[in-house]
Structures are given as C-alpha cells and as structure tokens.
Short mmCIF file of C-alpha atoms in Angstrom, two decimals:
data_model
loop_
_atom_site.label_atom_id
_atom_site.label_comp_id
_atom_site.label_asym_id
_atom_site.label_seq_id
_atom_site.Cartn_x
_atom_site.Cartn_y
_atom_site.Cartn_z
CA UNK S 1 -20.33 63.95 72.09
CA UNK S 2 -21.10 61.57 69.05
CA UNK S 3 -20.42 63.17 65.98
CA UNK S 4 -23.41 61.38 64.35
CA UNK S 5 -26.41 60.35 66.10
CA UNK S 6 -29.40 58.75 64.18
CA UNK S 7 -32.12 58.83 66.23
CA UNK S 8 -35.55 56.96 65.60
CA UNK S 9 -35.45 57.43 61.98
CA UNK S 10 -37.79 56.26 59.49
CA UNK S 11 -37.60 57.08 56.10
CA UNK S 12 -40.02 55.80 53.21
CA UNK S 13 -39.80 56.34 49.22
CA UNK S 14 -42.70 55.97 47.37
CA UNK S 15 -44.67 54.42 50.13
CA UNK S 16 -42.75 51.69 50.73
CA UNK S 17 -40.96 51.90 54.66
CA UNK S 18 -37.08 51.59 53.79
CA UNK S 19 -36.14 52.00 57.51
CA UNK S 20 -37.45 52.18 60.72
CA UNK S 21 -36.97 53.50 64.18
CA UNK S 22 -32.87 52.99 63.20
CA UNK S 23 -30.57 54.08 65.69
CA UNK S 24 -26.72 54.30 65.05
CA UNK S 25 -24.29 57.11 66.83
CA UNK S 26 -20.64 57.14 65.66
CA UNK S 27 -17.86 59.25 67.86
CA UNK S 28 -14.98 61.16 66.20
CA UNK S 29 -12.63 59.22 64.78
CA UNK S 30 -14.53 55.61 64.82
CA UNK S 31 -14.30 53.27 61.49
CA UNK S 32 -17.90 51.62 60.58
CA UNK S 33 -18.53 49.27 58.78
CA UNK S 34 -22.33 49.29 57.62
CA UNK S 35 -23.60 45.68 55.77
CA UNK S 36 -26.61 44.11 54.77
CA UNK S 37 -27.97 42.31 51.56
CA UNK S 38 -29.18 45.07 48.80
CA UNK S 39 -32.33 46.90 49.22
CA UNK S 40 -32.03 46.94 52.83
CA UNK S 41 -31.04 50.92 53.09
CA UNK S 42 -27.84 51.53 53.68
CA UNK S 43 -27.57 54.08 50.64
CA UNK S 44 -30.20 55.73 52.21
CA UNK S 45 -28.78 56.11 55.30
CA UNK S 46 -26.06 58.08 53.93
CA UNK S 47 -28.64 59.77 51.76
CA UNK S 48 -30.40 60.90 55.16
CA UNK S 49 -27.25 61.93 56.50
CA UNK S 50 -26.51 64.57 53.83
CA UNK S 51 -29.60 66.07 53.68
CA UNK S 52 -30.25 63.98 50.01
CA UNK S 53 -33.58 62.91 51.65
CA UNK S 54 -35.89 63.66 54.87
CA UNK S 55 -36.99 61.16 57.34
CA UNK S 56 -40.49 60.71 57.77
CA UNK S 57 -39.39 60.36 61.39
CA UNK S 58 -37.29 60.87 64.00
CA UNK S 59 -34.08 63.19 63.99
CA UNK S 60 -30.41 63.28 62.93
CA UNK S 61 -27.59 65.04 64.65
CA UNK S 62 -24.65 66.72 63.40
CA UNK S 63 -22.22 67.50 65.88
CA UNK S 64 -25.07 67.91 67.83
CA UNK S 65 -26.97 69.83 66.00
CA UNK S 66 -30.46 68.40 64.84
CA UNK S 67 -31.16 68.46 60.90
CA UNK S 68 -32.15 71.40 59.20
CA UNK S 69 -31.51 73.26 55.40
CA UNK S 70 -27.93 74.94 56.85
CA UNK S 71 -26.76 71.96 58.49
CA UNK S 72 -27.29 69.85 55.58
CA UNK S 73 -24.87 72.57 53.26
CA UNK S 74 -22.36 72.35 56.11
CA UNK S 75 -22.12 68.51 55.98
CA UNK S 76 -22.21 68.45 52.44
CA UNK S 77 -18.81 70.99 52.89
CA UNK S 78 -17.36 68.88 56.04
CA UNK S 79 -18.06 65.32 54.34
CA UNK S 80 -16.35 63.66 51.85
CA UNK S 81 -18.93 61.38 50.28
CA UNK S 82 -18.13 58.54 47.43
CA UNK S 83 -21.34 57.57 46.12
CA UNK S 84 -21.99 54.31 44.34
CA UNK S 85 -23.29 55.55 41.34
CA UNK S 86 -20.50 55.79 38.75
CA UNK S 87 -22.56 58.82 36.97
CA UNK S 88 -20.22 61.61 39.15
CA UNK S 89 -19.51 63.58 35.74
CA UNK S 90 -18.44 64.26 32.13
CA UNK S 91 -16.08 65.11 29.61
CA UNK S 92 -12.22 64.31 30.31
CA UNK S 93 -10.93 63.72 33.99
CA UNK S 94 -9.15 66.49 34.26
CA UNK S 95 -12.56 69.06 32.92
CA UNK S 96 -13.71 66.85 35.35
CA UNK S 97 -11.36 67.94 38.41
CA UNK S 98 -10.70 71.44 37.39
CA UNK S 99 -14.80 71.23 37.74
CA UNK S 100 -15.00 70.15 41.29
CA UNK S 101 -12.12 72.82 42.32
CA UNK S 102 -13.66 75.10 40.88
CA UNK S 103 -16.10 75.43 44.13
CA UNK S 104 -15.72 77.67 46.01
CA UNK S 105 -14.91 75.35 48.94
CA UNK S 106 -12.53 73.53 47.44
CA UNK S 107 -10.70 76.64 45.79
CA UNK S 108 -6.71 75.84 45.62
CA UNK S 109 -7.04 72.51 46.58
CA UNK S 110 -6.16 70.73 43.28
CA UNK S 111 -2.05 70.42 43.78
CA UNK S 112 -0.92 68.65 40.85
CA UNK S 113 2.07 67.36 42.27
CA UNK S 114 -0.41 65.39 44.22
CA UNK S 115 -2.58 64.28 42.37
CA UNK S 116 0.34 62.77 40.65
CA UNK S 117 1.37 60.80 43.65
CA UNK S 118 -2.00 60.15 44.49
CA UNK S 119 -2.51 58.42 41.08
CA UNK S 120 0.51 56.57 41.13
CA UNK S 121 0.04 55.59 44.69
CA UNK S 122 -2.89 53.43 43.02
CA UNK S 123 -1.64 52.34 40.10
CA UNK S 124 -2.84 54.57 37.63
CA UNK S 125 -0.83 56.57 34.45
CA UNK S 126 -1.24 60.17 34.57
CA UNK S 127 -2.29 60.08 30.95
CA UNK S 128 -5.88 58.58 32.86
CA UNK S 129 -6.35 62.72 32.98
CA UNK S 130 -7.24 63.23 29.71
CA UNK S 131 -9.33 60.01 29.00
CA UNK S 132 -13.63 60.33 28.84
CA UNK S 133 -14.63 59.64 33.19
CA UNK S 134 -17.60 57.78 31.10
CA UNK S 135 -14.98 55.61 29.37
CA UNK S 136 -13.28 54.51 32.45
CA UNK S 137 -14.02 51.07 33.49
CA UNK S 138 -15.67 50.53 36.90
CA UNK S 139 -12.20 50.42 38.88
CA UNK S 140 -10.81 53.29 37.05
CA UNK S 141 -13.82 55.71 38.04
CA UNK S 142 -13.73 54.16 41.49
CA UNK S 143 -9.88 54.78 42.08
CA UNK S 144 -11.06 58.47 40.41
CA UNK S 145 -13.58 59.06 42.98
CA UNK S 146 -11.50 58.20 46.06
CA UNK S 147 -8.37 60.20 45.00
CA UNK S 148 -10.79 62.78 44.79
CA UNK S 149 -12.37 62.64 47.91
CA UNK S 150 -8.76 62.58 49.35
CA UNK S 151 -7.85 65.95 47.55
CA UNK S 152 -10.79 67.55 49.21
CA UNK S 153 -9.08 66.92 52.89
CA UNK S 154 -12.04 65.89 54.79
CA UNK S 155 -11.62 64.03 57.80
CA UNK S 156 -15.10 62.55 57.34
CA UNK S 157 -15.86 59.80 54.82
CA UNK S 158 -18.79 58.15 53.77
CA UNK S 159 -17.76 55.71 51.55
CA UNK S 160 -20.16 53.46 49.40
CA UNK S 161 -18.94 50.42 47.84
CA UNK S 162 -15.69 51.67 46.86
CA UNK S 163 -13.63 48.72 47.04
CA UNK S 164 -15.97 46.82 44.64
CA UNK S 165 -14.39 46.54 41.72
CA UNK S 166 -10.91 46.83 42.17
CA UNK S 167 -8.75 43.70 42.89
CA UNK S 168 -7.51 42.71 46.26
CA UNK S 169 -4.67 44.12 46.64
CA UNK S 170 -5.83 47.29 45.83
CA UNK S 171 -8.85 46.27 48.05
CA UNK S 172 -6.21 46.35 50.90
CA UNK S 173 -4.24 49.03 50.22
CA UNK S 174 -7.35 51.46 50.58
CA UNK S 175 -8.74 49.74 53.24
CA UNK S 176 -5.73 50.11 55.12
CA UNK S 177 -5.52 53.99 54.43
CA UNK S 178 -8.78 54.47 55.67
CA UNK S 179 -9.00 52.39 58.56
CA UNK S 180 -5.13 53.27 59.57
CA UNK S 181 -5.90 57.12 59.51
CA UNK S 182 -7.10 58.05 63.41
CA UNK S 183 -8.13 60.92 63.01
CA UNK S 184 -10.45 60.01 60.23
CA UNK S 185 -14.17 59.07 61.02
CA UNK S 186 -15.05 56.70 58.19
CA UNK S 187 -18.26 54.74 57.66
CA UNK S 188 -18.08 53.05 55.03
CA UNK S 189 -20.74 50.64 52.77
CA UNK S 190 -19.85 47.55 51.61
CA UNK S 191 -20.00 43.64 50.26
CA UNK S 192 -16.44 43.32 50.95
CA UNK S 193 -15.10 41.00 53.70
CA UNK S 194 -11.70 43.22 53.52
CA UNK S 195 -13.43 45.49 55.76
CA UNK S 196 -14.45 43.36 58.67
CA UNK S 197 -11.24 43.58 60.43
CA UNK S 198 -10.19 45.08 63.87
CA UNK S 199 -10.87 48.35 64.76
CA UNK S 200 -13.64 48.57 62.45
CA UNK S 201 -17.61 48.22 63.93
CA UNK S 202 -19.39 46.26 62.06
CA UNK S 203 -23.69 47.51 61.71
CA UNK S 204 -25.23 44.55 60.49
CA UNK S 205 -28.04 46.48 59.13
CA UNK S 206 -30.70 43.14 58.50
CA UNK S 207 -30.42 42.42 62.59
CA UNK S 208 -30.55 46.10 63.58
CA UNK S 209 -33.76 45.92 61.13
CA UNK S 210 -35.26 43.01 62.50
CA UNK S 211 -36.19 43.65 65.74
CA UNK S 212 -37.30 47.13 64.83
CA UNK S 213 -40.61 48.87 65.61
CA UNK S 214 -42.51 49.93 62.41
CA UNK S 215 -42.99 52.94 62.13
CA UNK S 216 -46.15 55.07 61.18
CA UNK L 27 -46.58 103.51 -2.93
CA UNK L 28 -48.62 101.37 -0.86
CA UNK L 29 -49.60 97.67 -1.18
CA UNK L 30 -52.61 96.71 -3.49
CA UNK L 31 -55.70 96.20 -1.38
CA UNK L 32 -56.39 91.95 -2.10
CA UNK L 33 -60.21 91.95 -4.26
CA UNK L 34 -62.96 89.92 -2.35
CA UNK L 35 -62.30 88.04 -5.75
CA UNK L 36 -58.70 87.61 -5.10
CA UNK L 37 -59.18 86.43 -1.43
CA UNK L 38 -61.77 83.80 -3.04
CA UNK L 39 -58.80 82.66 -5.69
CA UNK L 40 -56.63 82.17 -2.72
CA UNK L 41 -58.95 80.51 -0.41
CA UNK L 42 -59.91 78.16 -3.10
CA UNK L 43 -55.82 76.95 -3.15
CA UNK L 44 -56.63 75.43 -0.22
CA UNK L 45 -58.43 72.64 -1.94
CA UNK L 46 -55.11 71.20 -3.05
CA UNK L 47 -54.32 70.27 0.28
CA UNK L 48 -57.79 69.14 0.76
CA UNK L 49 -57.88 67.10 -2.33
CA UNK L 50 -54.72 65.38 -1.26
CA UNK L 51 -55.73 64.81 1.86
CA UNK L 52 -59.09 63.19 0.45
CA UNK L 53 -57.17 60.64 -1.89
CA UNK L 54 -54.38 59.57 0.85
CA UNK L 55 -56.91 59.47 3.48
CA UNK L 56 -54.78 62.00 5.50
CA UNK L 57 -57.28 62.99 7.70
CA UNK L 58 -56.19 66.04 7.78
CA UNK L 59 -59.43 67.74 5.80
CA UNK L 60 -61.45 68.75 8.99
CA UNK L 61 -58.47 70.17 10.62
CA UNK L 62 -57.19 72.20 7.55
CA UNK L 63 -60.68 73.97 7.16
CA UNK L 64 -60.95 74.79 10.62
CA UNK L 65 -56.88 76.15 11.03
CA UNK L 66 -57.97 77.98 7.84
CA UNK L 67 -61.59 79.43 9.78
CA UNK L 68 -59.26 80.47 12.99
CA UNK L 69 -56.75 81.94 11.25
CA UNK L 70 -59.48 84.29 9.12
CA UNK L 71 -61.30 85.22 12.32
CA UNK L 72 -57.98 86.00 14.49
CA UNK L 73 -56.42 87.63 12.22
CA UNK L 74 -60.12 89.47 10.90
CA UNK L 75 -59.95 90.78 15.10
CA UNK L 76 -56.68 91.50 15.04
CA UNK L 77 -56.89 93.69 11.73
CA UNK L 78 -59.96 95.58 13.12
CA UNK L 79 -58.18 95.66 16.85
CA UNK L 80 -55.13 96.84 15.79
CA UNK L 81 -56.59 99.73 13.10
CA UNK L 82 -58.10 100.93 16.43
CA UNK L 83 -54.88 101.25 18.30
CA UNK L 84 -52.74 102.65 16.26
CA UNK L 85 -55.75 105.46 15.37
CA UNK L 86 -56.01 105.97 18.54
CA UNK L 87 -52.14 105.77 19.17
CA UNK L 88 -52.25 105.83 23.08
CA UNK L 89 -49.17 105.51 24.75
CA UNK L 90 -50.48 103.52 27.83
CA UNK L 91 -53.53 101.46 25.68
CA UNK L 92 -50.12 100.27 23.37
CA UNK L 93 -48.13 99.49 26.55
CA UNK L 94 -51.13 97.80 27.95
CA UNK L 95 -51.19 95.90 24.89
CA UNK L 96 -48.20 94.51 25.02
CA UNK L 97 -48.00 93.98 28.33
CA UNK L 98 -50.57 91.62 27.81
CA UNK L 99 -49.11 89.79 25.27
CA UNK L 100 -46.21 89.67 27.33
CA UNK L 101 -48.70 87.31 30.06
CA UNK L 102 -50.31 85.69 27.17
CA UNK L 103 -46.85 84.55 26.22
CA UNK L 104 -45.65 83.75 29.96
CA UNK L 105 -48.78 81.10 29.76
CA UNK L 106 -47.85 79.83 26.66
CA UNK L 107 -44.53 78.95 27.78
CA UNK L 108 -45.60 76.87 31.00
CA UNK L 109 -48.38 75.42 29.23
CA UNK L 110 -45.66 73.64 26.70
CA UNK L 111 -43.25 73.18 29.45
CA UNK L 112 -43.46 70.60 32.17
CA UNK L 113 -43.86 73.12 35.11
CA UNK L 114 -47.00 73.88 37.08
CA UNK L 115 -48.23 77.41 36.95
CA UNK L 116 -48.24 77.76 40.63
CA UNK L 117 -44.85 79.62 41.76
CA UNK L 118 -43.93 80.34 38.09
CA UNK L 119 -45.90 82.35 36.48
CA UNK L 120 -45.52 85.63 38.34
CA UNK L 121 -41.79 86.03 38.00
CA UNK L 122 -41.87 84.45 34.72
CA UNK L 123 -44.20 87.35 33.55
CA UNK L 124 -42.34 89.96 35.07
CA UNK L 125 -38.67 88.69 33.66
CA UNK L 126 -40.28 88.41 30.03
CA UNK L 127 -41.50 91.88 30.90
CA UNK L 128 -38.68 93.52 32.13
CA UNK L 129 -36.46 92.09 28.69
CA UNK L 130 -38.85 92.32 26.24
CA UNK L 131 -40.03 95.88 26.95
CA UNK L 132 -36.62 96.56 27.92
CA UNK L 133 -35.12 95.70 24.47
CA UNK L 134 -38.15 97.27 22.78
CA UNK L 135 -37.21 100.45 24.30
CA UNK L 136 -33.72 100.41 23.44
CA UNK L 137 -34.54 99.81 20.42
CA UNK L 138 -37.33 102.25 19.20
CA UNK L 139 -34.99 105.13 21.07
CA UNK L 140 -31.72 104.51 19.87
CA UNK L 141 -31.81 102.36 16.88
CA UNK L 142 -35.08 103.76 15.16
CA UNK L 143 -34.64 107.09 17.01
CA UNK L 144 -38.40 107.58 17.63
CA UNK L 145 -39.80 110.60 19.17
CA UNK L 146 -42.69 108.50 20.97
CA UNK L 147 -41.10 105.42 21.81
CA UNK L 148 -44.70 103.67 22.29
CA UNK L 149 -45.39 104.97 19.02
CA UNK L 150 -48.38 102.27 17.93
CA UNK L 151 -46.72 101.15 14.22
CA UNK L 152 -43.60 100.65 15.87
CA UNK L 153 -44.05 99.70 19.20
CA UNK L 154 -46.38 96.54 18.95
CA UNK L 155 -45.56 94.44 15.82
CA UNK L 156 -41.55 94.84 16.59
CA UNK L 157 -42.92 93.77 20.27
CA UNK L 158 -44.94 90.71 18.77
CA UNK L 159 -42.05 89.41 16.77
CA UNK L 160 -39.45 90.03 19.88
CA UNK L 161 -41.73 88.27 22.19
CA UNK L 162 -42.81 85.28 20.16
CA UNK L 163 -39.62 84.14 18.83
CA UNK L 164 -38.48 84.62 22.48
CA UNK L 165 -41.50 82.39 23.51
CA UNK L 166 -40.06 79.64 21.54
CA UNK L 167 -36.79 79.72 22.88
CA UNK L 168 -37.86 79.83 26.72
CA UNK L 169 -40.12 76.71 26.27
CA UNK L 170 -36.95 75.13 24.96
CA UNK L 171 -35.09 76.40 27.57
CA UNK L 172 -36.85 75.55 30.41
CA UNK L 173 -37.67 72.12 29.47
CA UNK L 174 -34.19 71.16 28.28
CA UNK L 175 -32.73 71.99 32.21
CA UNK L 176 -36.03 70.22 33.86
CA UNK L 177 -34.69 67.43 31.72
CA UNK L 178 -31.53 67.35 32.60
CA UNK L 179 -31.51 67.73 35.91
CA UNK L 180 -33.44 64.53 36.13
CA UNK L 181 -31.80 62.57 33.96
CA UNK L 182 -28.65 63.52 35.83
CA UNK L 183 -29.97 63.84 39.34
CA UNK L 184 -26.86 61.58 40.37
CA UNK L 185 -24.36 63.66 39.19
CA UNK L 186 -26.19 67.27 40.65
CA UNK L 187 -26.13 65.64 43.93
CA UNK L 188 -22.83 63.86 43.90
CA UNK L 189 -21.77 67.57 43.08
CA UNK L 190 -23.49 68.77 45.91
CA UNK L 191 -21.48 66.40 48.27
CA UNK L 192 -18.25 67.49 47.03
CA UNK L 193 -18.89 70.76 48.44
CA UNK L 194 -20.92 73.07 45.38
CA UNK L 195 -23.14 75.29 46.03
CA UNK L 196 -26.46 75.09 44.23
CA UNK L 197 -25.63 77.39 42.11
CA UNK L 198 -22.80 76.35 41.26
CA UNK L 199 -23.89 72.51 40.85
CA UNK L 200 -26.04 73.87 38.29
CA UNK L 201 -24.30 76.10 36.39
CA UNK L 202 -23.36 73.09 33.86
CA UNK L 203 -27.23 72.24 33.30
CA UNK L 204 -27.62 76.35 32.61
CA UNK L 205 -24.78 76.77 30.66
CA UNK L 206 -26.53 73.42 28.49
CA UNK L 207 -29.99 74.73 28.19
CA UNK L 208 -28.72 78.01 27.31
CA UNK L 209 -27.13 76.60 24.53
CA UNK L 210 -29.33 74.24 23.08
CA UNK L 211 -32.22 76.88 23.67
CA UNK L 212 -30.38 79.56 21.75
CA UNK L 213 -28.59 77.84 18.67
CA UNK L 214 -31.96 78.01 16.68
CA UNK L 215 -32.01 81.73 16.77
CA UNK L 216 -28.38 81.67 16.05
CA UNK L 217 -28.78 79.38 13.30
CA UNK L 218 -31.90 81.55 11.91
CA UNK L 219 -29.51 84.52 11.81
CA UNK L 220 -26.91 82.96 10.16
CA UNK L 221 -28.76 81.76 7.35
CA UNK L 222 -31.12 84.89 6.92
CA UNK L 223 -31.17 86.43 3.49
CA UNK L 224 -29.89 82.93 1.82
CA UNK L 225 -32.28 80.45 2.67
CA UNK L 226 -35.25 82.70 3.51
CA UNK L 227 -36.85 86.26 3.54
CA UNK L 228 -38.14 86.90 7.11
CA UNK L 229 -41.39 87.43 6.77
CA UNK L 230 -41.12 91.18 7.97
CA UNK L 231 -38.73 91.92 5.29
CA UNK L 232 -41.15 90.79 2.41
CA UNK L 233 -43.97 92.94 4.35
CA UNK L 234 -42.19 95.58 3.83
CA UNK L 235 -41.06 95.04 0.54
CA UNK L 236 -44.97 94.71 -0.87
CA UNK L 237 -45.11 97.32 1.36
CA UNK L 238 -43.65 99.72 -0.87
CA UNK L 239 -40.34 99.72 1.23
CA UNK L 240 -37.07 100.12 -1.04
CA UNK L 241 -35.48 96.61 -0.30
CA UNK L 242 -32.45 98.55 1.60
CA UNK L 243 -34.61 100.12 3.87
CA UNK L 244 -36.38 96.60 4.51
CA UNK L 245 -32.63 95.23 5.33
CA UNK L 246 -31.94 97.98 7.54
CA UNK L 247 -35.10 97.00 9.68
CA UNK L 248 -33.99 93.00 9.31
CA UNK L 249 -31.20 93.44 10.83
CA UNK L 250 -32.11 95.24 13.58
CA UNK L 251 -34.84 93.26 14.26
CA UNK L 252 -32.68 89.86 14.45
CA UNK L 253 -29.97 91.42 16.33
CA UNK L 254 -32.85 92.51 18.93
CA UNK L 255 -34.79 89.18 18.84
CA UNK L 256 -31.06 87.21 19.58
CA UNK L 257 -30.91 89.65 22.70
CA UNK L 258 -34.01 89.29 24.02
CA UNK L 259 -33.90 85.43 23.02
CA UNK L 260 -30.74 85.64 25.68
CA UNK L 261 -32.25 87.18 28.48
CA UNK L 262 -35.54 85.53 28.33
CA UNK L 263 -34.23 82.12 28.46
CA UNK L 264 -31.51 83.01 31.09
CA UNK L 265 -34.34 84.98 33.48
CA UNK L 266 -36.45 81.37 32.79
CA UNK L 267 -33.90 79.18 34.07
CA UNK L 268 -32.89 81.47 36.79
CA UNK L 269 -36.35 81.63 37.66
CA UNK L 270 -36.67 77.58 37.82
CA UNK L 271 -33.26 77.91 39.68
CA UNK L 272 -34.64 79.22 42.64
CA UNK L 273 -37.70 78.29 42.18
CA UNK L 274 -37.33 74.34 41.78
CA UNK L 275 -35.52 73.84 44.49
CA UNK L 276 -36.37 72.86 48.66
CA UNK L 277 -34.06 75.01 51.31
CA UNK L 278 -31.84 71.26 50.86
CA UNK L 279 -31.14 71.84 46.98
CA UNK L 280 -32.78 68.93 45.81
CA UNK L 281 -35.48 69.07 42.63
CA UNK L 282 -38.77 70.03 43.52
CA UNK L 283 -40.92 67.31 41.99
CA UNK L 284 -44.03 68.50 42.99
CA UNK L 285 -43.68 71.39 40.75
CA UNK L 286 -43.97 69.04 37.65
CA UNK L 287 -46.77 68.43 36.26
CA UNK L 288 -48.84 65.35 36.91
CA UNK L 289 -47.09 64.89 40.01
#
C-alpha cells in the first residue's frame, strides 16, 4: 500500500490553476526528490498534503485513507514538516523549543543531552540556545529547524529547501542522514543537485506538469 | 445635600463656551465647525432621552424592565464591538452577546450583593449606571482584543501553521496569539488603574462628589468600581477571543477568511 497517493489533484489560489490532475504515490520508506523552477507548486504540494490547503479536485490518501479534518491532525502529528519560510517562531531558541515540547504530542521529547549532540553534530555552539531564532542567519535557523524535526522522531519528512543555505559539506552530511535512514520516508524540495543521487526518485515537477490535463 | 439644579441661564453660559472651539476652528480653517455643533446637538438630545428614560426607570424601579435594560445595552455593545472590529456579524454576534452577558451581569451581581450589600440587587440607581460603566469600558477593551489576535494571526500565518505541523493542537498553536491580545487589550485598563486619583478624577467620583457625596464615600465606590471594570475587562476580552477561537477556524485549523470583512 503507498503511504501517499495523490490522486488527480488540482489545486488553485486566487484563481490562478497551480496544479493539475498531478499524480505522485510514494511507498514506505522511499526518498523523493521533488524539483522544478519556482512557482511551479511544489510548496503546495506539501501544503495539500497536510491539510494547509484543499484541492479543488481530486483526492489525497493517507495510509489509505482519503482526506478529511481528522486525517489532516493525524498527519500533522505523524509528519515532520520543515517549511521554507524562516518565520517558525520568536524570542530565544530555547523559549523557542521548550515551546514546541510543550505540545502535547511532543511531551518529554526535548532530551537535552541530545540536543547537545544534535547541535554539535552540525556544527553549532550550544550557546546558539539563548540567541533571538529571528537573529539567526539563514543557515543557523535552517540547521534549527532540522534538529528539530529530528527531536520530534518522525519517520516521515517533508523537507523544503533545507539544504539551501548551508555550505556543502554540511549540504552532504544531511543529505546523507536522510537519504541513509531506511526506514525513513523522505520527500524532500529542493534546488540542490546534492540530492539527485541514487536511491533517491527524482519528480521533475515542470514534465509531470506539462503533459497534464487542465483541470476545471 | 444635593447638587444645584444648572439655570436655563447657566446651561446658555455653558453652551455659549462652545464658541471658542468654533472661533478657532473658523480662523485655522479646521473644519471642524459643522461637526462640533452637531456632536454638541446629539449629545443634548441623547442625553435629554436618556435623562427623561432613565427618571422613568428608576421611578418605576422594576426588577425585570432594569434587567431588560441592560440586557440591551449589553447587545447594543456586542454590535459596537464587531462593527469596529474586522469580523462579520454572521457567526459572531450570538455568542458574543451572550459571553458579554454572562460577565457583565455576572460581575454586576457580585458586586451589588456582596460589595454594596444591596437588598434588591437590580435595584435601578445601582444596577444600571455601575452596568453602563462595566460594559463600556469593557467594550473598548474587546474591540482591542479581538482585532489585535485577527491581526496577528495573519501577519503570522507562517508561524501558526508551521506550529501546527510540529504537532500543536489548535489550541495550543494559539495560545501565544491569546496570551498577546490579552495583554495588549488589557494594559490600558491596567494603566487607568494605576494612575487613578493622580492624573485624573474618574468621572463617577466627581459625580458623586457634586453629588453631595463625602469624598471618602466617593473613593470607596472608585475603587470598587475599577477593581470590577478590570474583571469584567478580563473576561470579556478572554470570552471574545475564545469566541473567534472556535469560531474562525475550518474543521483543518486554518483562518477563516471569509469571516473578515470585505472578503
């Protein structure tokens, strides 16, 4: 059973067609990469996918379940999502943290002995925790976000350009944790040539575009 | 010892102050001449109404006409606050009535029983100027209120729903937005408190005063009266944004837009 099936969907915003009649199903476990020039929709794909907006067509499946209010809280809860927007929060990093574990679904998962390893792991000082998250620069709030995401313990990733401002060996190093993890189903959004490598499919999202019906 | 009765005569002295403003406004080219006689007009007549209206009531003194009363200045004020705020009246104004309701009259109670210690707790004198000063600074505060979260949650509509992907509930990807417009909506009232006495006289407090009120007894009243304006303040505000909560939201947590007006 695919884990994510996208089935005919066309979505619109502001009555402008963003995509249509787009098809993609990912299985457990699969790393994909999704590309195409800006605009195109990729953001909006993942949007779609957590219940952030509706198609105006067609249906998505969850674990086999088709779309609906509870399936999009769920998914929220199973997913860990890394958004490109920098705007994630305020005040210090660590307000911001003890924030996010402060949910109830992601009670007692802030181990600081961790987050410690996680932030040396990509080369960060653990005095980052009491800087501004607004006076971070880019790579700083990106490097943030993902050790984030990775304290949650998802298994499911939707990454969007998270590798963009960070340099290339640090490009590598979390390209290889994502795409070495099996068990992890990633799809991931991005400019980056680091992530067209083996094991990982590549949705070319212009030629999956171009041949599609419109949709009305 | 009651408050002189104002002359006809002396009511003509004091409208005729009012050419000051008009006389300035003539020489600067304010504008502002049209618009100060006719505030001036609308203030005699309301006031004229209410003067007659209220002499009625409280002669009459009817528990259920005063309750009635206020009740409907409760929904005039429920109105008032989604006309100034960016919200449709739609899916609002019901539960918005009935939470400015439930604290106002609530606190009003309260009060007139165990601070005041009144035998008729609707008793007219009592009962409907403490309710019209409880309710409109209240008023004030919710239009704040509400505004300041529709604000926010659309200026940060990134950061709600990157919260909302790392797991929060609504409620609890909002409670930073409440906890703001809480704040912002209530540090006028706190701020009038605090200053109370120094910087002004309330305006009840003089009333009383000319009233023939020893100034102690006019503090006693003051106080009371802040202390149950700051608490109703509270729960007004918090009912309004818990109200928009649930309210301004689809079954998928994201900002109903259509609820705004003009859209």
């Amino acid at each position: 059973m695919d884990l994510i099936k996208v089935e005919k969907v066309c979505a619109d915003a502001e009555g402008r067609s963003i995509l249509s009649d787009l098809n993609i199903s990912v299985s457990r476990g699969e790393k994909v990469l999704i590309k195409g020039r800006s605009g195109i929709g990729k953001t909006t794909i993942f949007r779609l996918l957590l219940g952030f907006k509706t198609p105006s067509f067609g249906t998505i499946y969850f674990e086999g379940r088709p779309m609906d209010p509870r399936l999009a809280w769920d998914i929220r809860k199973k997913v860990a999502h890394i958004s490109q927007d920098s705007d994630i929060g305020e005040g210090t990093v660590k307000e911001m943290l003890d924030g996010i574990f402060s949910y109830a679904a992601n009670k007692g998962m802030l181990i600081q002995e961790e987050l410690k390893l996680l932030l040396s792991e990509f080369s960060m000082r653990a005095d980052v925790l009491y800087k501004k998250f607004e006076n971070l620069s880019g790579g700083e709030k990106q490097r943030i976000a993902i050790i984030i995401s990775l304290l949650t313990k998802k298994d499911i990733f939707f990454l969007d350009e998270i590798t963009s401002d960070l340099d290339a060996k640090l490009k590598r190093k979390i390209v290889d944790m994502f795409v070495g993890n099996p068990s992890w189903t990633v799809l991931a959004i991005s400019h980056d040539a680091e992530w067209e490598r083996e094991g990982v499919r590549v949705i070319d999202l212009e030629k999956l575009q171009e041949n599609s019906n419109v949709c009305n | 010892m009651s408050a002189t009765d104002i002359t006809p005569a002396g009511m003509a002295f004091c409208f005729l102050l009012l050419l000051i403003p008009v006389l300035i406004s003539y020489h600067l080219n304010l504008k502002l001449i049209n618009s100060t006689i006719e505030s001036a007009f609308r203030m005699t007549v309301q006031l004229a109404l209410a003067g007659f209206f209220l002499t009625f009531v409280f002669e009459l003194n009817n528990s259920l006409l005063n309750l009635a009363w206020v009740l409907t200045m409760v929904i005039v004020a429920s109105y008032a606050v989604l006309k100034n705020a960016q919200l449709k009246y739609g899916s609002f104004i019901v539960p918005l009535t009935l939470s400015f309701a439930l604290a106002n009259v609530g606190v009003l109670l309260y009060f007139n029983s165990l601070v005041i210690g009144l035998n008729d707790l609707f008793e007219a004198r009592y009962f409907i100027p403490i309710a019209g000063m409880v309710i409109g600074n209240s008023l004030r505060a919710n239009i704040v209120g509400i505004n300041d979260f529709c604000d926010q949650i659309q200026r940060n509509e990134n950061r709600y729903l990157s919260s909302l992907s790392l797991g929060a509930e609504k409620y609890e990807a909002l409670k930073p937005y409440l906890r703001k417009s809480l704040r912002n909506s209530i540090r006028p009232t706190l701020a009038n408190m605090a200053t109370v006495g120094i910087v002004f006289l309330p305006g009840m407090m003089t009333g009383q005063i000319i009233g023939g009120s020893s100034p102690l007894t006019a503090i006693e009243y003051q106080i009371a009266i802040m202390i149950a304006i700051y608490v109703s303040t509270v729960m007004n505000v918090m009912f309004g944004v818990i109200i928009l909560m649930h309210r301004g939201f689809d079954e998928y947590g994201m900002f109903r837009k259509d609820m705004l007006k003009g859209a």
